Short mmCIF file of C-alpha atoms in Angstrom, two decimals:
data_model
loop_
_atom_site.label_atom_id
_atom_site.label_comp_id
_atom_site.label_asym_id
_atom_site.label_seq_id
_atom_site.Cartn_x
_atom_site.Cartn_y
_atom_site.Cartn_z
CA MET A 251 169.21 139.65 226.78
CA ARG A 252 172.88 139.13 227.56
CA LYS A 253 172.73 141.57 230.51
CA LEU A 254 169.67 139.81 231.88
CA LEU A 255 171.43 136.41 231.72
CA GLN A 256 174.50 137.80 233.48
CA SER A 257 172.33 139.27 236.19
CA LEU A 258 170.59 135.93 236.79
CA VAL A 259 173.92 134.11 237.02
CA LEU A 260 175.26 136.63 239.54
CA LEU A 261 172.06 136.36 241.58
CA PHE A 262 172.31 132.55 241.64
CA LEU A 263 175.95 132.63 242.75
CA PHE A 264 175.11 135.13 245.47
CA ILE A 265 172.28 132.96 246.83
CA ALA A 266 174.43 129.80 246.69
CA SER A 267 177.39 131.42 248.42
CA ASP A 268 175.07 132.82 251.09
CA ALA A 269 173.62 129.37 251.73
CA ILE A 270 177.07 127.78 251.90
CA ALA A 271 178.35 130.39 254.27
CA GLN A 272 175.34 130.12 256.57
CA ASP A 273 176.25 128.60 259.94
CA ARG A 274 173.92 126.54 262.11
CA VAL A 275 174.19 124.93 265.53
CA VAL A 276 173.05 121.31 265.63
CA THR A 277 172.16 119.68 268.94
CA GLY A 278 170.99 116.22 269.98
CA THR A 279 171.50 113.16 272.17
CA VAL A 280 173.42 109.94 271.40
CA THR A 281 172.01 106.75 272.93
CA ALA A 282 172.59 102.99 272.68
CA GLN A 283 170.08 101.24 270.44
CA GLU A 284 169.96 98.16 272.69
CA ASP A 285 168.92 99.84 275.95
CA GLY A 286 168.33 103.51 275.12
CA LEU A 287 170.91 104.72 277.63
CA PRO A 288 173.03 107.80 276.77
CA ILE A 289 176.58 107.22 275.52
CA PRO A 290 179.23 109.67 276.71
CA GLY A 291 182.37 110.41 274.69
CA VAL A 292 180.91 109.78 271.22
CA THR A 293 182.92 111.55 268.51
CA VAL A 294 180.75 113.83 266.36
CA ARG A 295 182.32 115.21 263.16
CA VAL A 296 181.18 117.08 260.09
CA LYS A 297 181.90 114.82 257.12
CA GLY A 298 184.67 116.19 254.93
CA GLU A 299 185.79 118.73 257.53
CA THR A 300 187.97 118.81 260.63
CA THR A 301 185.20 120.26 262.77
CA GLY A 302 184.27 117.92 265.61
CA THR A 303 183.10 117.52 269.18
CA SER A 304 182.08 114.75 271.60
CA SER A 305 178.99 113.93 273.61
CA GLY A 306 178.87 114.71 277.32
CA THR A 307 178.11 112.42 280.25
CA ASP A 308 174.40 112.72 279.45
CA GLY A 309 174.98 111.82 275.79
CA LYS A 310 174.15 115.35 274.59
CA TYR A 311 176.25 117.19 271.99
CA SER A 312 176.31 120.52 270.18
CA ILE A 313 178.23 121.29 266.99
CA ARG A 314 178.36 124.19 264.54
CA VAL A 315 177.90 123.29 260.87
CA SER A 316 177.84 125.22 257.61
CA GLY A 317 176.61 124.52 254.13
CA ALA A 318 173.33 123.65 252.52
CA SER A 319 173.29 119.91 253.38
CA PRO A 320 175.99 118.95 255.93
CA ILE A 321 176.38 115.35 257.09
CA LEU A 322 177.39 114.39 260.62
CA GLN A 323 179.43 111.30 261.51
CA PHE A 324 178.93 109.59 264.89
CA SER A 325 181.58 107.08 266.01
CA PHE A 326 182.46 105.32 269.26
CA ILE A 327 184.52 102.24 270.13
CA GLY A 328 182.38 99.11 270.04
CA TYR A 329 179.55 100.74 268.05
CA THR A 330 178.77 101.01 264.35
CA THR A 331 179.65 104.42 262.88
CA ARG A 332 176.63 106.30 261.51
CA GLU A 333 176.40 109.15 258.98
CA LEU A 334 173.22 111.25 258.96
CA PRO A 335 172.19 114.49 257.21
CA VAL A 336 171.32 117.47 259.38
CA PRO A 337 167.52 118.04 259.38
CA PRO A 338 165.98 121.53 258.96
CA SER A 339 165.08 121.56 262.65
CA ASN A 340 168.82 121.39 263.55
CA VAL A 341 168.00 118.71 266.16
CA LEU A 342 169.49 115.29 265.43
CA ASN A 343 169.12 112.46 267.97
CA VAL A 344 171.08 109.27 267.17
CA ALA A 345 170.91 105.66 268.39
CA LEU A 346 174.14 103.65 267.87
CA ARG A 347 174.14 99.89 267.45
CA THR A 348 176.78 97.61 269.01
CA ASP A 349 179.32 96.43 266.44
CA ALA A 350 180.66 92.93 267.23
CA GLN A 351 183.52 93.43 264.77
CA GLN A 352 184.89 96.26 266.90
CA LEU A 353 184.92 94.31 270.15
CA GLY A 354 188.60 93.69 269.53
CA GLU A 355 189.17 97.38 270.33
CA VAL A 356 187.81 96.87 273.85
CA VAL A 357 189.54 94.17 275.89
CA VAL A 358 188.01 92.45 278.91
CA THR A 359 190.86 91.90 281.35
CA ALA A 360 190.96 90.08 284.67
CA PHE A 361 187.89 90.07 286.93
CA GLY A 362 185.61 91.45 284.16
CA ILE A 363 187.30 94.86 283.91
CA ALA A 364 187.03 96.41 280.41
CA ARG A 365 189.91 98.41 279.00
CA SER A 366 190.69 99.86 275.58
CA ARG A 367 193.48 98.01 273.81
CA ASN A 368 196.04 100.80 274.20
CA GLN A 369 195.53 100.76 277.98
CA VAL A 370 196.57 97.11 278.32
CA PRO A 371 200.34 96.65 278.88
CA TYR A 372 200.36 92.98 277.88
CA ALA A 373 199.45 90.91 274.81
CA ALA A 374 195.69 90.34 274.61
CA GLN A 375 193.53 89.25 271.70
CA GLN A 376 189.75 89.01 271.63
CA VAL A 377 187.33 86.76 269.77
CA THR A 378 183.57 87.25 269.79
CA GLY A 379 181.17 84.54 270.88
CA GLU A 380 179.54 84.68 267.45
CA GLU A 381 182.78 83.56 265.82
CA VAL A 382 183.12 80.40 267.93
CA SER A 383 179.43 79.46 267.67
CA LYS A 384 178.99 80.15 263.94
CA THR A 385 180.29 76.67 263.08
CA ARG A 386 178.28 74.57 265.48
CA THR A 387 180.33 71.80 267.04
CA ASN A 388 180.14 69.99 270.36
CA ASN A 389 183.53 71.40 271.39
CA PHE A 390 183.80 75.15 270.88
CA VAL A 391 187.53 75.17 271.75
CA GLN A 392 188.45 73.76 268.35
CA ASN A 393 186.76 76.77 266.75
CA LEU A 394 189.47 78.99 268.25
CA SER A 395 192.03 77.35 265.99
CA GLY A 396 193.54 79.86 263.56
CA ARG A 397 191.85 82.86 265.21
CA VAL A 398 194.46 83.79 267.82
CA ALA A 399 198.16 84.31 267.18
CA GLY A 400 200.36 81.92 269.15
CA LEU A 401 197.47 79.62 270.13
CA ASP A 402 198.10 75.96 269.28
CA ILE A 403 195.07 73.67 269.51
CA LYS A 404 195.25 69.92 269.01
CA GLN A 405 192.18 67.74 269.37
CA THR A 406 192.02 63.97 269.32
CA ASN A 407 189.76 62.42 266.70
CA SER A 408 188.02 60.22 269.26
CA LEU A 409 184.39 60.79 270.18
CA GLY A 410 184.19 63.39 272.96
CA GLY A 411 187.99 63.49 273.17
CA SER A 412 190.14 66.07 274.91
CA THR A 413 191.66 69.22 273.42
CA ASN A 414 195.20 70.40 274.10
CA VAL A 415 195.39 74.22 274.30
CA VAL A 416 198.91 75.67 274.38
CA LEU A 417 199.81 79.37 274.21
CA ARG A 418 203.18 80.47 272.84
CA GLY A 419 204.76 77.03 272.89
CA THR A 420 205.54 74.32 275.42
CA LYS A 421 206.93 75.64 278.70
CA SER A 422 207.37 72.43 280.69
CA ILE A 423 208.73 69.03 279.67
CA THR A 424 207.04 67.04 282.41
CA GLY A 425 204.36 69.41 283.70
CA ASP A 426 201.03 70.64 282.38
CA ASN A 427 201.16 73.14 279.51
CA GLN A 428 197.41 73.76 279.25
CA ALA A 429 196.20 77.35 279.24
CA LEU A 430 193.95 78.35 282.14
CA PHE A 431 190.27 78.92 281.33
CA VAL A 432 188.45 81.58 283.37
CA VAL A 433 184.67 81.98 283.03
CA ASP A 434 183.23 85.24 284.38
CA GLY A 435 186.22 85.60 286.70
CA VAL A 436 186.09 82.04 288.02
CA PRO A 437 188.96 79.63 287.14
CA TYR A 438 187.66 76.61 285.24
CA ASN A 439 189.18 73.19 285.83
CA ASN A 440 190.28 71.98 282.40
CA ALA A 441 192.46 69.13 283.64
CA ASN A 442 192.73 65.88 281.73
CA ASN A 443 191.66 63.04 284.05
CA ASN A 444 192.39 60.15 281.70
CA THR A 445 194.57 57.28 282.85
CA ALA A 446 198.36 57.52 282.71
CA ASP A 447 198.41 54.81 280.01
CA GLN A 448 196.04 56.78 277.82
CA ARG A 449 197.98 60.03 278.26
CA THR A 450 201.20 58.30 277.20
CA ALA A 451 199.74 56.78 273.99
CA ARG A 452 199.03 53.35 275.41
CA GLY A 453 195.56 51.84 275.49
CA GLY A 454 192.64 53.57 277.17
CA TYR A 455 189.69 55.88 276.72
CA ASP A 456 189.77 59.64 276.22
CA TYR A 457 186.99 61.19 278.31
CA GLY A 458 187.79 64.77 277.27
CA ASN A 459 188.24 67.84 279.45
CA SER A 460 185.81 70.31 280.93
CA ALA A 461 186.39 73.29 278.64
CA ALA A 462 184.58 71.41 275.88
CA ASP A 463 181.41 71.55 277.98
CA ILE A 464 181.25 75.36 278.04
CA ASN A 465 178.19 76.39 276.06
CA PRO A 466 179.31 78.43 273.00
CA ASP A 467 175.82 79.96 272.67
CA ASN A 468 176.34 81.51 276.11
CA ILE A 469 179.68 83.19 275.25
CA GLU A 470 179.77 86.94 274.72
CA SER A 471 183.51 87.28 274.14
CA ILE A 472 186.82 85.46 274.61
CA THR A 473 190.00 87.31 275.56
CA VAL A 474 193.30 85.47 275.26
CA LEU A 475 195.96 86.83 277.65
CA LYS A 476 199.39 85.71 276.54
CA GLY A 477 202.01 87.77 278.34
CA ALA A 478 203.67 87.06 281.67
CA ALA A 479 202.05 90.15 283.14
CA ALA A 480 198.62 88.83 282.17
CA SER A 481 199.34 85.43 283.66
CA ALA A 482 200.41 87.10 286.90
CA LEU A 483 196.82 88.29 287.33
CA TYR A 484 195.84 84.69 288.10
CA GLY A 485 198.98 83.55 289.89
CA SER A 486 200.71 80.25 289.17
CA GLN A 487 197.52 78.86 287.62
CA GLY A 488 197.95 81.27 284.73
CA ALA A 489 201.60 80.52 284.06
CA ASN A 490 200.70 79.00 280.66
CA GLY A 491 198.43 81.88 279.65
CA VAL A 492 194.77 82.60 280.24
CA ILE A 493 191.67 82.20 278.06
CA LEU A 494 189.17 84.57 279.62
CA ILE A 495 185.50 83.93 278.77
CA THR A 496 182.75 86.47 279.39
CA THR A 497 179.23 85.07 279.20
CA LYS A 498 176.20 86.89 277.85
CA LYS A 499 174.08 89.11 280.08
CA GLY A 500 170.39 89.83 279.89
CA ALA A 501 169.37 92.95 277.93
CA LYS A 502 166.57 95.41 278.50
CA GLY A 503 163.22 94.02 277.38
CA LEU A 504 162.41 90.39 276.61
CA GLY A 505 164.39 88.33 274.12
CA ILE A 506 164.17 84.72 272.95
CA THR A 507 166.96 83.15 270.86
CA VAL A 508 166.72 79.71 269.26
CA ASN A 509 169.64 77.97 267.54
CA SER A 510 169.46 74.65 265.73
CA SER A 511 171.87 72.72 263.55
CA ILE A 512 172.35 69.27 262.08
CA SER A 513 175.52 67.82 260.60
CA VAL A 514 176.30 64.64 258.70
CA SER A 515 179.78 63.11 258.58
CA GLN A 516 181.45 60.38 256.58
CA VAL A 517 184.69 58.43 256.77
CA ASP A 518 187.15 59.69 254.16
CA ARG A 519 187.97 56.66 252.06
CA THR A 520 191.05 58.36 250.58
CA THR A 521 192.72 58.47 254.00
CA PHE A 522 191.68 54.99 255.10
CA ALA A 523 193.93 51.94 254.95
CA GLU A 524 193.92 50.02 251.66
CA TYR A 525 193.66 46.22 251.87
CA GLN A 526 195.04 43.78 249.35
CA LYS A 527 192.71 41.06 248.05
CA GLU A 528 195.25 38.41 246.95
CA TYR A 529 196.52 36.67 250.08
CA GLY A 530 194.77 35.44 253.22
CA ALA A 531 195.67 34.74 256.85
CA GLY A 532 199.19 33.68 257.77
CA TYR A 533 202.85 34.64 257.64
CA GLY A 534 203.90 32.48 254.69
CA ALA A 535 204.46 28.78 253.96
CA LEU A 536 205.11 27.89 257.60
CA TYR A 537 202.24 25.54 258.47
CA GLU A 538 201.08 21.92 258.21
CA ASP A 539 199.46 21.18 254.85
CA PRO A 540 201.55 20.25 251.76
CA SER A 541 201.49 23.85 250.52
CA GLY A 542 202.60 25.13 253.91
CA TYR A 543 199.90 27.85 254.02
CA PHE A 544 197.23 26.10 256.12
CA LEU A 545 196.74 23.97 259.20
CA TYR A 546 196.01 20.34 258.38
CA ARG A 547 193.37 18.82 260.67
CA ASP A 548 190.50 16.33 260.48
CA VAL A 549 187.74 18.75 261.41
CA ASP A 550 184.63 16.75 260.37
CA GLY A 551 185.92 13.37 261.64
CA ASP A 552 185.80 11.58 258.25
CA GLY A 553 189.42 10.46 258.48
CA THR A 554 190.56 12.99 255.84
CA GLN A 555 192.72 15.97 256.67
CA ASP A 556 191.04 19.30 256.04
CA LEU A 557 192.45 22.77 255.31
CA VAL A 558 192.12 25.15 258.25
CA ALA A 559 193.07 28.83 258.20
CA PRO A 560 195.84 29.71 260.70
CA LEU A 561 193.34 31.45 262.97
CA LEU A 562 195.82 32.65 265.61
CA GLU A 563 197.86 34.70 263.14
CA ASP A 564 197.24 38.44 262.81
CA ALA A 565 198.60 39.08 259.33
CA SER A 566 197.61 38.38 255.73
CA TYR A 567 200.80 37.09 254.13
CA GLY A 568 199.40 33.57 253.78
CA GLY A 569 197.99 31.37 251.04
CA PRO A 570 196.90 33.01 247.75
CA PHE A 571 193.13 33.24 247.44
CA ASN A 572 191.59 30.45 245.36
CA PRO A 573 187.80 29.97 245.20
CA ASN A 574 188.34 26.26 244.46
CA LEU A 575 189.90 25.67 247.87
CA MET A 576 187.44 24.85 250.67
CA VAL A 577 188.89 26.06 253.96
CA TYR A 578 187.57 25.94 257.52
CA GLN A 579 187.69 29.53 258.83
CA TRP A 580 186.80 31.31 262.07
CA ASP A 581 183.03 31.13 261.52
CA SER A 582 183.26 27.35 261.07
CA PHE A 583 183.89 27.05 264.82
CA ILE A 584 181.21 29.43 266.16
CA PRO A 585 178.01 27.52 267.09
CA SER A 586 175.79 30.55 266.35
CA SER A 587 177.29 31.02 262.89
CA PRO A 588 175.24 29.96 259.82
CA THR A 589 178.38 28.22 258.50
CA PHE A 590 179.17 26.36 261.73
CA GLY A 591 181.00 23.12 260.98
CA GLN A 592 181.34 23.93 257.27
CA PRO A 593 184.28 25.01 255.12
CA ARG A 594 184.05 28.05 252.82
CA PRO A 595 185.77 29.00 249.56
CA TRP A 596 189.16 30.61 250.18
CA VAL A 597 188.40 34.17 248.95
CA ALA A 598 188.83 37.73 250.18
CA ALA A 599 186.06 39.15 252.33
CA GLU A 600 183.29 40.99 250.53
CA ASN A 601 183.35 43.80 253.13
CA ASP A 602 186.58 45.22 254.52
CA PRO A 603 186.86 47.30 257.74
CA TYR A 604 185.80 50.47 255.91
CA ASP A 605 182.28 49.05 255.67
CA PHE A 606 182.15 48.61 259.44
CA PHE A 607 181.82 52.36 260.02
CA GLU A 608 178.53 54.22 260.03
CA THR A 609 177.42 57.63 258.77
CA PRO A 610 176.84 59.68 261.93
CA VAL A 611 174.22 62.40 262.20
CA SER A 612 174.70 64.98 264.96
CA THR A 613 172.28 67.64 266.18
CA ASN A 614 172.68 70.74 268.35
CA ASN A 615 169.68 72.72 269.61
CA SER A 616 169.47 75.54 272.12
CA ILE A 617 167.02 78.11 273.43
CA PHE A 618 167.88 81.23 275.45
CA ILE A 619 165.49 83.59 277.22
CA ASP A 620 166.73 86.91 278.57
CA ALA A 621 165.00 89.94 280.04
CA GLY A 622 165.90 93.14 281.77
CA LEU A 623 164.34 95.95 283.75
CA ASP A 624 165.77 99.14 285.21
CA LYS A 625 167.08 97.35 288.31
CA GLY A 626 168.44 94.14 286.82
CA THR A 627 168.57 91.45 284.15
CA PHE A 628 168.41 87.69 283.87
CA LYS A 629 169.07 84.97 281.30
CA LEU A 630 168.17 81.30 281.14
CA GLY A 631 169.38 78.90 278.48
CA TYR A 632 169.20 75.19 277.65
CA THR A 633 171.27 73.33 275.05
CA ARG A 634 170.93 69.71 273.95
CA ALA A 635 173.69 68.25 271.77
CA ASP A 636 173.62 64.70 270.39
CA ASP A 637 176.87 63.62 268.76
CA GLU A 638 176.82 60.22 267.09
CA GLY A 639 180.06 58.37 266.35
CA TYR A 640 181.41 56.53 263.35
CA MET A 641 181.24 53.20 265.10
CA PRO A 642 178.02 51.34 265.90
CA ASN A 643 176.47 52.16 269.29
CA SER A 644 178.71 55.18 269.91
CA ARG A 645 177.31 58.53 270.97
CA ILE A 646 177.78 61.51 273.31
CA THR A 647 174.78 63.43 274.67
CA LYS A 648 175.20 66.81 276.35
CA ASN A 649 172.58 68.67 278.38
CA LEU A 650 173.72 72.19 279.31
CA VAL A 651 171.76 74.65 281.47
CA ASN A 652 172.92 78.25 281.98
CA PHE A 653 171.40 80.82 284.32
CA GLY A 654 172.66 84.28 285.17
CA GLY A 655 171.34 87.47 286.70
CA THR A 656 172.39 90.97 287.70
CA TYR A 657 170.86 93.44 290.15
CA ASN A 658 171.72 97.10 290.51
CA ILE A 659 171.86 97.63 294.26
CA THR A 660 172.94 101.25 293.82
CA PRO A 661 174.00 103.25 290.75
CA LYS A 662 177.61 102.30 291.58
CA LEU A 663 177.13 98.76 292.92
CA THR A 664 175.85 95.79 290.93
CA ALA A 665 175.52 92.21 292.15
CA GLN A 666 175.95 89.37 289.66
CA ALA A 667 175.52 85.60 289.90
CA SER A 668 175.53 82.69 287.45
CA ILE A 669 174.97 78.93 287.50
CA ASN A 670 176.23 76.56 284.79
CA PHE A 671 175.17 72.91 284.86
CA SER A 672 176.36 70.23 282.46
CA ASN A 673 175.43 66.57 282.16
CA ILE A 674 177.45 64.44 279.74
CA ASP A 675 176.30 60.92 278.88
CA GLY A 676 178.61 58.78 276.74
CA GLU A 677 178.31 55.32 275.25
CA GLY A 678 180.68 53.33 273.08
CA ARG A 679 183.61 55.75 273.27
CA TYR A 680 186.57 54.93 271.03
CA GLY A 681 189.69 53.44 272.52
CA THR A 682 192.90 55.34 271.81
CA GLY A 683 196.60 54.67 271.60
CA TYR A 684 198.42 51.40 271.03
CA ASP A 685 196.16 48.86 272.65
CA GLY A 686 197.64 45.59 271.36
CA ALA A 687 195.23 42.73 272.01
CA GLY A 688 193.07 44.83 274.34
CA GLY A 689 190.59 45.47 271.56
CA ARG A 690 189.49 48.89 272.83
CA ASN A 691 191.04 50.70 269.87
CA LEU A 692 189.59 48.94 266.84
CA MET A 693 191.72 51.01 264.48
CA THR A 694 194.79 49.32 265.97
CA ASN A 695 193.33 46.03 264.81
CA PHE A 696 192.03 47.31 261.49
CA ARG A 697 195.33 48.88 260.47
CA GLN A 698 197.85 46.45 261.94
CA TRP A 699 196.29 43.13 262.94
CA TRP A 700 193.83 41.97 260.35
CA GLN A 701 193.04 38.93 258.21
CA VAL A 702 191.53 40.14 254.94
CA ASN A 703 189.57 36.90 254.61
CA VAL A 704 187.50 38.02 257.63
CA ASP A 705 184.35 39.92 256.61
#
């Protein structure tokens, strides 16, 4: 019995070692999952071993493997690595899927030329279009904040306001420090056309800049070129660095993409000005009545002097609130007011400026159609964005249309064209800066010039 058992063990080891030592030649073709075209230069390795090869110009490969169940690894820059067991037929065809996370390994340089990162002699960093459109806003530029080293982005908090994009610090004291935007090889005018007063923190309106109108749903990738050598590619326009945007192209077959989002905002009460509720209009005991806190006039013509709030003052260091005092206030002199010609109790307003603001609801909807045949591709997209403001009757509406197409004239020559149309309609934009009595920036009034007895 013991001899029989030993014989069986030896037989098993012999069969196993024979199977492990058996060599096979595995062949196949590597293609792209999106369009089915062959991919040359794909690395093919046997998992756990140093044996490897690469696919040829036609995507075909051949590799020798050993063992009972070898596993092959297929990897290529910009595509997801796949691991597959070798089938009994020894023929293994593989389709690789584009990996957006690896786009950083391939850099799109000037004029749409793609290079691997180690071939680029200057600083370049890439961000995918998915990253800047994941959080849906009406200004994709702010979504670049924190994603690129050395990129400083500052955006005003006004509705539809401009965004300041500076790469590697300020380079000019008096000149423009904005980075140059380039869309599909075409320089994009991102100049700020606001008035000189507005740009120097005096009163005015911030109408934004053009980069905010680039459709994030149409962006394939963003390459930020930061070095002097990169800027030289675009001449003096690129002296402050270049943000290079490559838009999406149509893919083989027919595709329809729909994006929709809705967002609700609210004023943060913890950061808003706090108003005292003890003293009303005035600068102290400087006026006409015996207490010194009010004007003293015969308003109703009965021959008796009446208390009148010092309406021309813009502060609230006046008379202490007292509900037993009847005082003529601003609404006593407005014919359309319900309290016209009547005094009111001297009390703090029930609603302070915080209650003036509204809860805005913003929507962003887009649809893209793309298609491709052997000779060319096209894409057509429409985006509608409605951005409501915190103040009554304030809104920005954007209508963006994007069209692009390619045509393969010869195997080595491709023609490409694109059209981008934007229509921006604004109403009730916020004033900015120190506006004094201009009234365009209500926050100037709410924070600095305010009578807390005014509702």
